[in-house]
Amino acid sequence: MNTRFLSLIVTLYSLALLSPLSAQRENDANVSNLSLRSAIDKALAQNLGLRIQSLDPEIADEAVIGQEAAFDPTIYSRANLSQSDLDWQDSDGNQRQTTSDSRSYSLGVTKRVTTGGQLTASASQSRSDGSSFNSELGQLVGGALSERASLSLEFTQPLLRDFGRKVNLAPLRRAESQARVADLQTRNAVFDLLQEIEVYYWRLSDAYQRLELSKSNLELSQKQLEEAEEREKLGLSTSLERLQAEANLAQRQEQIIRAEQSIRGASDDLLSAMGSLDDQVALEPNFVVNGLPESTTDIPEFSAVLDTAFERNFASDIQEEVLEQLEQSKILAKNEQRPQVDLSLSSSYNGLSPISGTDAFDEAFDRRGDDWGLGLSFSLPWGRRSAKSSLRQTLYQIDQAELRLAEIKQDLLRSVRAAWRNLDTARQQLNAAKLVVALQEATYEQERSKYEEGLSTFRTLLESQRDLDVAKQSLLDAQLSMIESEINLSRVEGTLLERHGIEWNDTLPRP
């Protein structure tokens, strides 16, 4: 195989071997443009992680309702029926039979109050009837019917353990705090998603710009190969320069392949974060994104950033709610150490009738008879070891949570300092990278002029071109680093919503 035929193969390979991604870019009708705001909106509506997290506040709210329901009235009813038959002989040997029939019904309502007491109002009716069989008369005798009705009111109030609103509302307060934690965690998840989406979006943009840079280098390498072939024909250069140009062209094609693979991976990352990645999505990306923006944002004052970060930090807010929950647990633990002393008061109006239950209730409403009662009960576990141990555990947990809160604030301070410094460093690196590109472009043009005049070698020209490529790639690195540093500082500061002009009502999907 001669060198000219080899050169033809390399040229055809470089120009004709286009990947599906490159071919798709040629057909603009199949490619749509995805803006950053559209990506954010889709992510907020479809991201699976956020949809899962957004159910936690709903679950927590239902738990609050469950605790509130502990003070809802409860209706109850009871019904009893009993009957007995007994055959027996008296002292004279006469056969006798005794029957009894009793029935009772009750209906009431009970309600727990926030002081710890329980109020019960009820109405009951009982019926009894008994008779015996006289064999001499051949009939039942006796068996007077008795109907009894009662209207009752009873109140039981703990005097030590379970006494007071603070103790009895502690489970509700704890559930409300857990609901606030769920809301804060969901808001934190929104911020994490906004950061993730924007980072993935600009990384995809960076991948596209690297592809364009590689294509530009490929075109330049193709021209250099053509020039090297012409110079070889004219006897102005050797076959070595042509071979170097061919190798350089092959390297540019390899760079394009790597750049396209990076685009595929970055596209999948973005689609996954948007909640749009499924089995219907084509293997090759069918959308493009905006180019990397020029950063014109001034670095804010560190003190202002720090104040905003402490004010809007979700982690410390969540930890403070954890402390609130532990305080409620401490109230309950102290309550368990107290003796159980309950005072019960009861009163009822009663009515009796040999005719019917209705007459008995009429008697009760007329307050023909009444009962009242007073009760006092006491109980105390020996040693109260379990209650004391529970209280000590809670106190240790409170100490632990307070230390954790201090650690969170310390970590936040460190994160803010690092994010602010990284942004300042990224800005300096970006300015330096722009200067390097300008210098390398000037150097390349000088080397090209010298090469055309025969004052420089083709190898030196290629080295100058590679230096320019490295400088341009470093500029892309600096641009992406600057953007990611801005995003990270906004995340730490808690200003991502303002960065994108989003209100809280626009963020959470409906479960």
Short mmCIF file of C-alpha atoms in Angstrom, two decimals:
data_model
loop_
_atom_site.label_atom_id
_atom_site.label_comp_id
_atom_site.label_asym_id
_atom_site.label_seq_id
_atom_site.Cartn_x
_atom_site.Cartn_y
_atom_site.Cartn_z
CA MET A 1 0.00 0.00 0.00
CA ASN A 2 1.65 3.26 -1.11
CA THR A 3 1.61 6.43 0.98
CA ARG A 4 -0.76 8.30 -1.35
CA PHE A 5 -3.37 5.55 -1.05
CA LEU A 6 -2.94 5.59 2.74
CA SER A 7 -3.50 9.34 2.76
CA LEU A 8 -6.71 8.89 0.79
CA ILE A 9 -8.00 6.32 3.29
CA VAL A 10 -7.30 8.59 6.26
CA THR A 11 -9.05 11.49 4.58
CA LEU A 12 -12.14 9.48 3.71
CA TYR A 13 -12.23 8.03 7.22
CA SER A 14 -12.09 11.46 8.80
CA LEU A 15 -14.78 12.97 6.62
CA ALA A 16 -17.17 10.07 6.09
CA LEU A 17 -17.08 8.23 9.42
CA LEU A 18 -19.75 10.28 11.18
CA SER A 19 -21.39 8.90 14.31
CA PRO A 20 -25.19 8.80 14.65
CA LEU A 21 -24.93 11.86 16.89
CA SER A 22 -23.08 13.86 14.23
CA ALA A 23 -25.53 12.75 11.56
CA GLN A 24 -28.42 13.76 13.74
CA ARG A 25 -26.93 17.22 14.26
CA GLU A 26 -27.09 17.69 10.48
CA ASN A 27 -30.87 17.27 10.57
CA ASP A 28 -32.00 20.29 12.57
CA ALA A 29 -35.67 19.34 12.15
CA ASN A 30 -35.20 16.47 14.61
CA VAL A 31 -33.40 18.55 17.22
CA SER A 32 -35.13 20.81 19.74
CA ASN A 33 -33.63 23.46 21.98
CA LEU A 34 -34.03 22.96 25.72
CA SER A 35 -33.72 26.07 27.87
CA LEU A 36 -32.53 25.95 31.46
CA ARG A 37 -35.89 27.14 32.79
CA SER A 38 -37.72 24.43 30.82
CA ALA A 39 -35.38 21.82 32.26
CA ILE A 40 -36.02 23.15 35.78
CA ASP A 41 -39.80 23.20 35.30
CA LYS A 42 -39.81 19.63 34.02
CA ALA A 43 -37.60 18.48 36.88
CA LEU A 44 -39.82 20.11 39.51
CA ALA A 45 -42.85 18.40 38.00
CA GLN A 46 -41.41 14.99 37.13
CA ASN A 47 -38.29 14.22 39.18
CA LEU A 48 -38.97 10.94 40.95
CA GLY A 49 -36.90 11.73 44.02
CA LEU A 50 -38.73 15.02 44.58
CA ARG A 51 -42.12 13.39 44.02
CA ILE A 52 -41.23 10.78 46.64
CA GLN A 53 -40.03 13.44 49.06
CA SER A 54 -43.10 15.64 48.49
CA LEU A 55 -45.28 12.90 49.98
CA ASP A 56 -43.53 13.17 53.35
CA PRO A 57 -45.30 16.43 54.33
CA GLU A 58 -48.64 14.85 53.42
CA ILE A 59 -47.84 11.84 55.60
CA ALA A 60 -46.69 14.09 58.45
CA ASP A 61 -49.86 16.20 58.21
CA GLU A 62 -51.95 13.05 58.54
CA ALA A 63 -49.95 12.15 61.65
CA VAL A 64 -50.85 15.55 63.13
CA ILE A 65 -54.52 14.87 62.42
CA GLY A 66 -54.12 11.52 64.14
CA GLN A 67 -52.81 13.20 67.29
CA GLU A 68 -55.58 15.80 67.19
CA ALA A 69 -58.10 12.98 66.91
CA ALA A 70 -57.06 11.78 70.38
CA PHE A 71 -59.35 14.51 71.74
CA ASP A 72 -62.30 13.68 69.49
CA PRO A 73 -65.47 12.31 71.15
CA THR A 74 -66.05 8.57 71.05
CA ILE A 75 -69.52 7.06 70.89
CA TYR A 76 -70.07 3.62 72.38
CA SER A 77 -72.96 1.26 72.98
CA ARG A 78 -73.45 -2.05 74.76
CA ALA A 79 -76.20 -4.65 74.86
CA ASN A 80 -76.45 -7.70 77.15
CA LEU A 81 -79.07 -10.45 77.23
CA SER A 82 -79.20 -13.34 79.67
CA GLN A 83 -81.83 -15.99 80.45
CA SER A 84 -81.84 -18.97 82.79
CA ASP A 85 -84.22 -21.87 83.58
CA LEU A 86 -83.98 -24.05 86.70
CA ASP A 87 -86.05 -27.13 87.68
CA TRP A 88 -85.98 -28.05 91.37
CA GLN A 89 -87.95 -29.72 94.20
CA ASP A 90 -89.01 -28.04 97.38
CA SER A 91 -88.96 -29.66 100.83
CA ASP A 92 -92.40 -31.25 100.19
CA GLY A 93 -91.17 -32.92 97.05
CA ASN A 94 -93.11 -30.63 94.76
CA GLN A 95 -91.63 -29.97 91.34
CA ARG A 96 -90.82 -26.31 90.77
CA GLN A 97 -89.33 -24.29 87.96
CA THR A 98 -87.61 -20.91 88.14
CA THR A 99 -86.92 -18.73 85.14
CA SER A 100 -85.18 -15.39 84.88
CA ASP A 101 -84.79 -12.98 82.01
CA SER A 102 -82.56 -9.91 82.15
CA ARG A 103 -81.59 -7.41 79.48
CA SER A 104 -79.50 -4.26 79.55
CA TYR A 105 -78.68 -1.57 77.03
CA SER A 106 -76.40 1.43 77.24
CA LEU A 107 -75.40 4.26 74.94
CA GLY A 108 -72.84 6.92 75.71
CA VAL A 109 -70.19 9.33 74.56
CA THR A 110 -66.75 9.88 76.05
CA LYS A 111 -64.29 12.67 75.38
CA ARG A 112 -60.74 13.28 76.47
CA VAL A 113 -59.89 16.88 77.39
CA THR A 114 -56.51 18.60 77.17
CA THR A 115 -56.11 18.70 80.96
CA GLY A 116 -55.84 14.92 80.88
CA GLY A 117 -59.34 14.26 82.17
CA GLN A 118 -62.00 12.14 80.56
CA LEU A 119 -65.70 13.03 80.51
CA THR A 120 -68.35 10.36 79.93
CA ALA A 121 -72.09 10.86 79.49
CA SER A 122 -74.31 7.81 79.13
CA ALA A 123 -77.87 6.52 79.20
CA SER A 124 -78.67 2.94 80.18
CA GLN A 125 -81.70 0.71 80.55
CA SER A 126 -82.00 -2.66 82.25
CA ARG A 127 -84.91 -5.08 82.40
CA SER A 128 -85.36 -8.07 84.72
CA ASP A 129 -88.17 -10.61 84.98
CA GLY A 130 -88.35 -13.81 87.01
CA SER A 131 -91.02 -16.46 87.72
CA SER A 132 -91.47 -19.96 89.20
CA PHE A 133 -93.85 -22.82 88.26
CA ASN A 134 -96.32 -24.14 90.89
CA SER A 135 -97.21 -27.76 90.08
CA GLU A 136 -100.36 -27.70 92.26
CA LEU A 137 -101.72 -24.68 90.41
CA GLY A 138 -100.16 -25.70 87.13
CA GLN A 139 -99.02 -22.17 86.33
CA LEU A 140 -96.19 -19.65 86.74
CA VAL A 141 -96.38 -17.50 89.82
CA GLY A 142 -94.41 -14.40 90.90
CA GLY A 143 -92.03 -12.90 88.38
CA ALA A 144 -92.56 -9.17 88.79
CA LEU A 145 -91.26 -7.12 85.86
CA SER A 146 -88.71 -4.46 86.71
CA GLU A 147 -87.48 -1.74 84.33
CA ARG A 148 -84.59 0.52 85.36
CA ALA A 149 -83.26 3.58 83.53
CA SER A 150 -80.25 5.69 84.34
CA LEU A 151 -78.76 8.97 83.03
CA SER A 152 -75.10 9.24 84.10
CA LEU A 153 -72.24 11.71 83.96
CA GLU A 154 -68.70 10.77 85.02
CA PHE A 155 -65.45 12.74 85.02
CA THR A 156 -62.01 11.31 85.76
CA GLN A 157 -59.07 13.68 86.20
CA PRO A 158 -55.42 12.68 86.78
CA LEU A 159 -53.90 14.81 89.52
CA LEU A 160 -50.19 14.06 89.03
CA ARG A 161 -49.22 11.85 86.10
CA ASP A 162 -50.94 12.89 82.83
CA PHE A 163 -52.11 16.16 84.38
CA GLY A 164 -52.07 19.44 82.46
CA ARG A 165 -52.14 20.72 78.92
CA LYS A 166 -48.36 20.67 78.54
CA VAL A 167 -48.18 16.91 79.04
CA ASN A 168 -51.28 15.96 77.09
CA LEU A 169 -50.46 18.18 74.13
CA ALA A 170 -46.82 17.03 73.93
CA PRO A 171 -47.52 14.22 71.40
CA LEU A 172 -49.41 16.71 69.22
CA ARG A 173 -46.62 19.29 69.49
CA ARG A 174 -44.09 16.63 68.55
CA ALA A 175 -46.15 15.59 65.51
CA GLU A 176 -46.43 19.23 64.43
CA SER A 177 -42.66 19.57 64.69
CA GLN A 178 -42.20 16.42 62.62
CA ALA A 179 -44.50 17.94 60.00
CA ARG A 180 -42.33 21.05 59.90
CA VAL A 181 -39.25 18.85 59.51
CA ALA A 182 -40.87 17.07 56.56
CA ASP A 183 -41.61 20.43 54.96
CA LEU A 184 -38.04 21.65 55.51
CA GLN A 185 -36.60 18.42 54.11
CA THR A 186 -38.77 18.80 51.03
CA ARG A 187 -37.64 22.40 50.55
CA ASN A 188 -34.06 21.23 50.95
CA ALA A 189 -34.69 18.57 48.29
CA VAL A 190 -35.97 21.30 45.95
CA PHE A 191 -32.73 23.25 46.39
CA ASP A 192 -30.65 20.12 45.81
CA LEU A 193 -32.60 19.42 42.63
CA LEU A 194 -32.21 22.99 41.36
CA GLN A 195 -28.47 22.75 41.91
CA GLU A 196 -28.28 19.35 40.26
CA ILE A 197 -30.32 20.39 37.22
CA GLU A 198 -28.31 23.54 36.56
CA VAL A 199 -24.98 21.75 36.97
CA TYR A 200 -26.05 18.96 34.59
CA TYR A 201 -27.41 21.50 32.12
CA TRP A 202 -24.18 23.47 31.89
CA ARG A 203 -22.07 20.31 31.82
CA LEU A 204 -24.04 19.22 28.77
CA SER A 205 -23.51 22.67 27.28
CA ASP A 206 -19.79 22.32 27.96
CA ALA A 207 -19.78 18.92 26.23
CA TYR A 208 -21.43 20.43 23.14
CA GLN A 209 -18.88 23.26 23.04
CA ARG A 210 -16.03 20.76 23.30
CA LEU A 211 -17.55 18.90 20.37
CA GLU A 212 -17.65 22.09 18.32
CA LEU A 213 -14.03 22.78 19.26
CA SER A 214 -13.07 19.26 18.16
CA LYS A 215 -14.90 19.71 14.85
CA SER A 216 -13.11 23.01 14.27
CA ASN A 217 -9.79 21.32 14.97
CA LEU A 218 -10.74 18.52 12.58
CA GLU A 219 -11.36 20.99 9.77
CA LEU A 220 -8.05 22.70 10.48
CA SER A 221 -6.23 19.35 10.54
CA GLN A 222 -7.83 18.41 7.21
CA LYS A 223 -6.57 21.64 5.65
CA GLN A 224 -3.10 21.01 7.07
CA LEU A 225 -3.09 17.54 5.53
CA GLU A 226 -4.08 18.94 2.15
CA GLU A 227 -1.34 21.57 2.40
CA ALA A 228 1.22 18.93 3.39
CA GLU A 229 0.27 16.82 0.36
CA GLU A 230 0.60 19.81 -1.97
CA ARG A 231 3.97 20.74 -0.49
CA GLU A 232 5.13 17.14 -0.91
CA LYS A 233 4.09 17.20 -4.59
CA LEU A 234 6.04 20.41 -5.11
CA GLY A 235 9.06 18.98 -3.34
CA LEU A 236 8.87 21.57 -0.57
CA SER A 237 8.51 18.98 2.19
CA THR A 238 9.09 15.33 2.90
CA SER A 239 6.61 12.51 3.43
CA LEU A 240 7.26 12.85 7.17
CA GLU A 241 5.22 16.07 7.32
CA ARG A 242 2.33 14.38 5.51
CA LEU A 243 2.42 11.44 7.92
CA GLN A 244 2.43 13.82 10.87
CA ALA A 245 -0.60 15.62 9.41
CA GLU A 246 -2.40 12.29 8.92
CA ALA A 247 -1.70 11.27 12.52
CA ASN A 248 -2.91 14.65 13.72
CA LEU A 249 -6.13 14.24 11.70
CA ALA A 250 -6.77 10.82 13.21
CA GLN A 251 -6.31 12.23 16.70
CA ARG A 252 -8.90 14.94 15.98
CA GLN A 253 -11.41 12.30 14.90
CA GLU A 254 -10.76 10.42 18.12
CA GLN A 255 -11.44 13.62 20.08
CA ILE A 256 -14.79 13.98 18.33
CA ILE A 257 -15.76 10.43 19.28
CA ARG A 258 -14.89 11.10 22.92
CA ALA A 259 -16.77 14.42 22.87
CA GLU A 260 -19.90 12.79 21.46
CA GLN A 261 -19.75 10.09 24.11
CA SER A 262 -19.52 12.80 26.77
CA ILE A 263 -22.64 14.42 25.30
CA ARG A 264 -24.55 11.15 25.52
CA GLY A 265 -23.61 10.68 29.18
CA ALA A 266 -24.35 14.30 30.10
CA SER A 267 -27.71 14.11 28.30
CA ASP A 268 -28.72 11.03 30.27
CA ASP A 269 -27.71 12.72 33.52
CA LEU A 270 -29.90 15.72 32.69
CA LEU A 271 -32.85 13.62 31.49
CA SER A 272 -32.69 11.46 34.61
CA ALA A 273 -32.71 14.51 36.88
CA MET A 274 -35.64 15.90 34.89
CA GLY A 275 -37.56 12.65 35.38
CA SER A 276 -37.75 12.23 31.59
CA LEU A 277 -35.50 9.21 31.11
CA ASP A 278 -37.52 6.12 30.16
CA ASP A 279 -37.51 3.33 27.59
CA GLN A 280 -39.06 5.64 24.99
CA VAL A 281 -36.06 7.99 24.93
CA ALA A 282 -33.78 7.51 21.93
CA LEU A 283 -30.21 6.42 22.51
CA GLU A 284 -28.94 9.51 20.72
CA PRO A 285 -29.82 12.92 22.24
CA ASN A 286 -32.48 14.77 20.24
CA PHE A 287 -32.11 18.14 21.93
CA VAL A 288 -29.48 20.81 22.40
CA VAL A 289 -28.94 23.35 25.15
CA ASN A 290 -27.77 26.93 25.31
CA GLY A 291 -24.09 27.76 25.25
CA LEU A 292 -22.08 28.52 28.36
CA PRO A 293 -22.89 32.08 29.44
CA GLU A 294 -20.33 34.76 30.06
CA SER A 295 -20.25 35.30 33.80
CA THR A 296 -20.73 38.97 34.66
CA THR A 297 -21.83 38.50 38.26
CA ASP A 298 -19.82 40.37 40.84
CA ILE A 299 -18.78 38.40 43.88
CA PRO A 300 -21.00 39.47 46.80
CA GLU A 301 -19.62 40.58 50.14
CA PHE A 302 -18.68 37.60 52.29
CA SER A 303 -20.43 38.95 55.39
CA ALA A 304 -23.72 39.37 53.49
CA VAL A 305 -23.44 35.85 52.08
CA LEU A 306 -22.74 34.42 55.53
CA ASP A 307 -25.70 36.20 57.14
CA THR A 308 -28.07 34.98 54.43
CA ALA A 309 -26.70 31.44 54.67
CA PHE A 310 -27.28 31.26 58.44
CA GLU A 311 -30.76 32.71 58.00
CA ARG A 312 -31.81 30.24 55.29
CA ASN A 313 -29.95 27.09 56.26
CA PHE A 314 -32.34 24.15 56.23
CA ALA A 315 -30.03 21.79 58.12
CA SER A 316 -29.91 24.00 61.21
CA ASP A 317 -33.66 24.63 61.03
CA ILE A 318 -34.28 20.89 60.91
CA GLN A 319 -31.95 20.30 63.84
CA GLU A 320 -33.74 22.96 65.89
CA GLU A 321 -36.99 21.10 65.22
CA VAL A 322 -35.30 17.90 66.40
CA LEU A 323 -34.45 19.72 69.63
CA GLU A 324 -38.08 20.80 69.94
CA GLN A 325 -39.20 17.18 69.57
CA LEU A 326 -36.75 16.10 72.25
CA GLU A 327 -38.06 18.81 74.58
CA GLN A 328 -41.54 17.37 74.18
CA SER A 329 -40.12 13.91 74.84
CA LYS A 330 -38.51 15.27 78.02
CA ILE A 331 -41.90 16.53 79.19
CA LEU A 332 -43.36 13.07 78.67
CA ALA A 333 -40.39 11.37 80.36
CA LYS A 334 -40.75 13.58 83.44
CA ASN A 335 -44.45 12.86 83.47
CA GLU A 336 -43.78 9.12 83.67
CA GLN A 337 -41.89 9.63 86.94
CA ARG A 338 -44.96 10.96 88.72
CA PRO A 339 -47.36 8.78 90.70
CA GLN A 340 -50.68 7.93 89.09
CA VAL A 341 -53.35 9.64 91.20
CA ASP A 342 -56.80 9.82 89.59
CA LEU A 343 -59.89 11.52 90.97
CA SER A 344 -63.26 10.29 89.71
CA LEU A 345 -66.60 12.05 90.12
CA SER A 346 -69.86 10.46 89.01
CA SER A 347 -73.54 11.30 89.24
CA SER A 348 -76.70 9.78 87.78
CA TYR A 349 -80.47 10.11 87.81
CA ASN A 350 -82.36 6.84 88.02
CA GLY A 351 -85.89 5.72 87.32
CA LEU A 352 -87.77 2.48 88.12
CA SER A 353 -90.96 1.18 86.56
CA PRO A 354 -92.83 -2.15 86.59
CA ILE A 355 -94.45 -1.29 83.29
CA SER A 356 -91.96 -0.31 80.58
CA GLY A 357 -88.59 1.21 79.87
CA THR A 358 -90.22 4.42 78.66
CA ASP A 359 -91.84 4.91 82.05
CA ALA A 360 -88.48 4.24 83.70
CA PHE A 361 -86.80 6.97 81.63
CA ASP A 362 -89.64 9.34 82.47
CA GLU A 363 -88.91 8.68 86.12
CA ALA A 364 -85.21 9.35 85.54
CA PHE A 365 -85.87 12.61 83.73
CA ASP A 366 -88.13 13.61 86.63
CA ARG A 367 -85.12 12.94 88.91
CA ARG A 368 -87.03 10.64 91.19
CA GLY A 369 -83.80 8.95 92.23
CA ASP A 370 -80.13 9.82 92.06
CA ASP A 371 -76.69 8.36 92.74
CA TRP A 372 -73.34 10.05 93.15
CA GLY A 373 -69.86 8.77 93.69
CA LEU A 374 -66.34 9.91 94.47
CA GLY A 375 -63.25 7.80 93.81
CA LEU A 376 -59.52 8.19 94.28
CA SER A 377 -56.89 5.78 92.93
CA PHE A 378 -53.12 5.65 93.38
CA SER A 379 -50.34 3.67 91.71
CA LEU A 380 -46.56 4.03 91.52
CA PRO A 381 -44.01 1.60 90.00
CA TRP A 382 -41.52 0.44 92.58
CA GLY A 383 -38.27 2.36 92.12
CA ARG A 384 -39.45 3.99 88.88
CA ARG A 385 -36.31 2.65 87.19
CA SER A 386 -37.81 2.58 83.71
CA ALA A 387 -39.07 6.17 83.92
CA LYS A 388 -35.75 7.44 85.29
CA SER A 389 -33.81 5.63 82.57
CA SER A 390 -36.07 7.06 79.88
CA LEU A 391 -35.54 10.60 81.21
CA ARG A 392 -31.76 10.18 81.30
CA GLN A 393 -31.76 8.92 77.71
CA THR A 394 -33.76 11.94 76.61
CA LEU A 395 -31.40 14.34 78.38
CA TYR A 396 -28.40 12.70 76.71
CA GLN A 397 -30.16 12.96 73.34
CA ILE A 398 -30.78 16.66 73.94
CA ASP A 399 -27.09 17.23 74.70
CA GLN A 400 -26.21 15.28 71.57
CA ALA A 401 -28.65 17.29 69.44
CA GLU A 402 -27.30 20.61 70.75
CA LEU A 403 -23.77 19.56 69.85
CA ARG A 404 -24.99 18.46 66.46
CA LEU A 405 -26.58 21.90 65.92
CA ALA A 406 -23.26 23.58 66.75
CA GLU A 407 -21.51 21.22 64.33
CA ILE A 408 -24.01 22.04 61.57
CA LYS A 409 -23.40 25.75 62.01
CA GLN A 410 -19.66 25.19 61.99
CA ASP A 411 -19.92 23.10 58.81
CA LEU A 412 -22.06 25.81 57.24
CA LEU A 413 -19.45 28.44 58.04
CA ARG A 414 -16.76 26.27 56.49
CA SER A 415 -18.91 25.62 53.39
CA VAL A 416 -19.65 29.32 52.90
CA ARG A 417 -15.97 30.22 53.24
CA ALA A 418 -14.96 27.49 50.77
CA ALA A 419 -17.71 28.38 48.27
CA TRP A 420 -16.84 32.08 48.37
CA ARG A 421 -13.13 31.38 47.92
CA ASN A 422 -13.80 28.91 45.09
CA LEU A 423 -15.84 31.53 43.24
CA ASP A 424 -13.10 34.12 43.66
CA THR A 425 -10.49 31.62 42.48
CA ALA A 426 -12.65 30.56 39.52
CA ARG A 427 -12.99 34.18 38.42
CA GLN A 428 -9.22 34.66 38.51
CA GLN A 429 -8.67 31.40 36.62
CA LEU A 430 -11.19 32.45 33.98
CA ASN A 431 -9.43 35.76 33.41
CA ALA A 432 -6.09 33.98 33.19
CA ALA A 433 -7.48 31.38 30.76
CA LYS A 434 -8.80 34.11 28.45
CA LEU A 435 -5.37 35.73 28.41
CA VAL A 436 -3.65 32.41 27.68
CA VAL A 437 -5.98 31.74 24.73
CA ALA A 438 -5.26 35.17 23.28
CA LEU A 439 -1.50 34.62 23.63
CA GLN A 440 -1.64 31.10 22.17
CA GLU A 441 -3.68 32.32 19.20
CA ALA A 442 -1.04 34.95 18.50
CA THR A 443 1.72 32.37 18.90
CA TYR A 444 0.01 29.97 16.50
CA GLU A 445 -0.43 32.64 13.85
CA GLN A 446 3.25 33.54 14.13
CA GLU A 447 4.31 29.90 13.82
CA ARG A 448 2.05 29.44 10.82
CA SER A 449 3.55 32.46 9.10
CA LYS A 450 7.06 31.20 9.82
CA TYR A 451 6.14 27.74 8.50
CA GLU A 452 4.74 29.18 5.28
CA GLU A 453 7.97 31.15 4.84
CA GLY A 454 10.04 28.03 5.49
CA LEU A 455 11.39 29.35 8.78
CA SER A 456 9.74 26.70 10.97
CA THR A 457 9.01 22.98 10.84
CA PHE A 458 5.64 21.32 10.53
CA ARG A 459 6.20 19.60 13.87
CA THR A 460 6.64 22.97 15.57
CA LEU A 461 3.42 24.17 13.93
CA LEU A 462 1.55 21.11 15.24
CA GLU A 463 2.91 21.69 18.73
CA SER A 464 1.73 25.29 18.60
CA GLN A 465 -1.71 24.12 17.48
CA ARG A 466 -1.88 21.61 20.33
CA ASP A 467 -0.92 24.32 22.81
CA LEU A 468 -3.78 26.44 21.45
CA ASP A 469 -6.18 23.49 21.78
CA VAL A 470 -5.12 22.95 25.38
CA ALA A 471 -5.63 26.66 26.09
CA LYS A 472 -9.13 26.61 24.60
CA GLN A 473 -10.04 23.50 26.59
CA SER A 474 -8.68 25.15 29.72
CA LEU A 475 -10.88 28.16 28.97
CA LEU A 476 -13.92 25.88 28.77
CA ASP A 477 -12.85 24.30 32.06
CA ALA A 478 -12.58 27.75 33.64
CA GLN A 479 -15.97 28.84 32.29
CA LEU A 480 -17.67 25.71 33.62
CA SER A 481 -15.85 26.01 36.95
CA MET A 482 -16.99 29.63 37.25
CA ILE A 483 -20.62 28.68 36.62
CA GLU A 484 -20.53 25.73 39.02
CA SER A 485 -18.91 27.91 41.68
CA GLU A 486 -21.72 30.46 41.30
CA ILE A 487 -24.30 27.68 41.60
CA ASN A 488 -22.60 26.22 44.65
CA LEU A 489 -22.42 29.60 46.40
CA SER A 490 -26.11 30.23 45.67
CA ARG A 491 -26.93 26.79 47.08
CA VAL A 492 -24.98 27.36 50.27
CA GLU A 493 -26.39 30.86 50.61
CA GLY A 494 -29.94 29.63 49.98
CA THR A 495 -30.67 31.96 47.06
CA LEU A 496 -31.25 29.46 44.24
CA LEU A 497 -34.91 30.42 43.95
CA GLU A 498 -34.02 34.07 43.43
CA ARG A 499 -31.33 33.02 40.96
CA HIS A 500 -34.00 31.47 38.73
CA GLY A 501 -36.92 33.75 39.60
CA ILE A 502 -38.97 30.96 41.18
CA GLU A 503 -41.56 31.24 43.94
CA TRP A 504 -42.18 28.46 46.45
CA ASN A 505 -45.67 27.89 45.07
CA ASP A 506 -44.12 27.04 41.69
CA THR A 507 -41.83 24.34 42.99
CA LEU A 508 -43.57 21.36 44.51
CA PRO A 509 -45.49 18.84 42.39
CA ARG A 510 -48.87 17.63 43.52
CA PRO A 511 -48.71 14.11 44.94
#
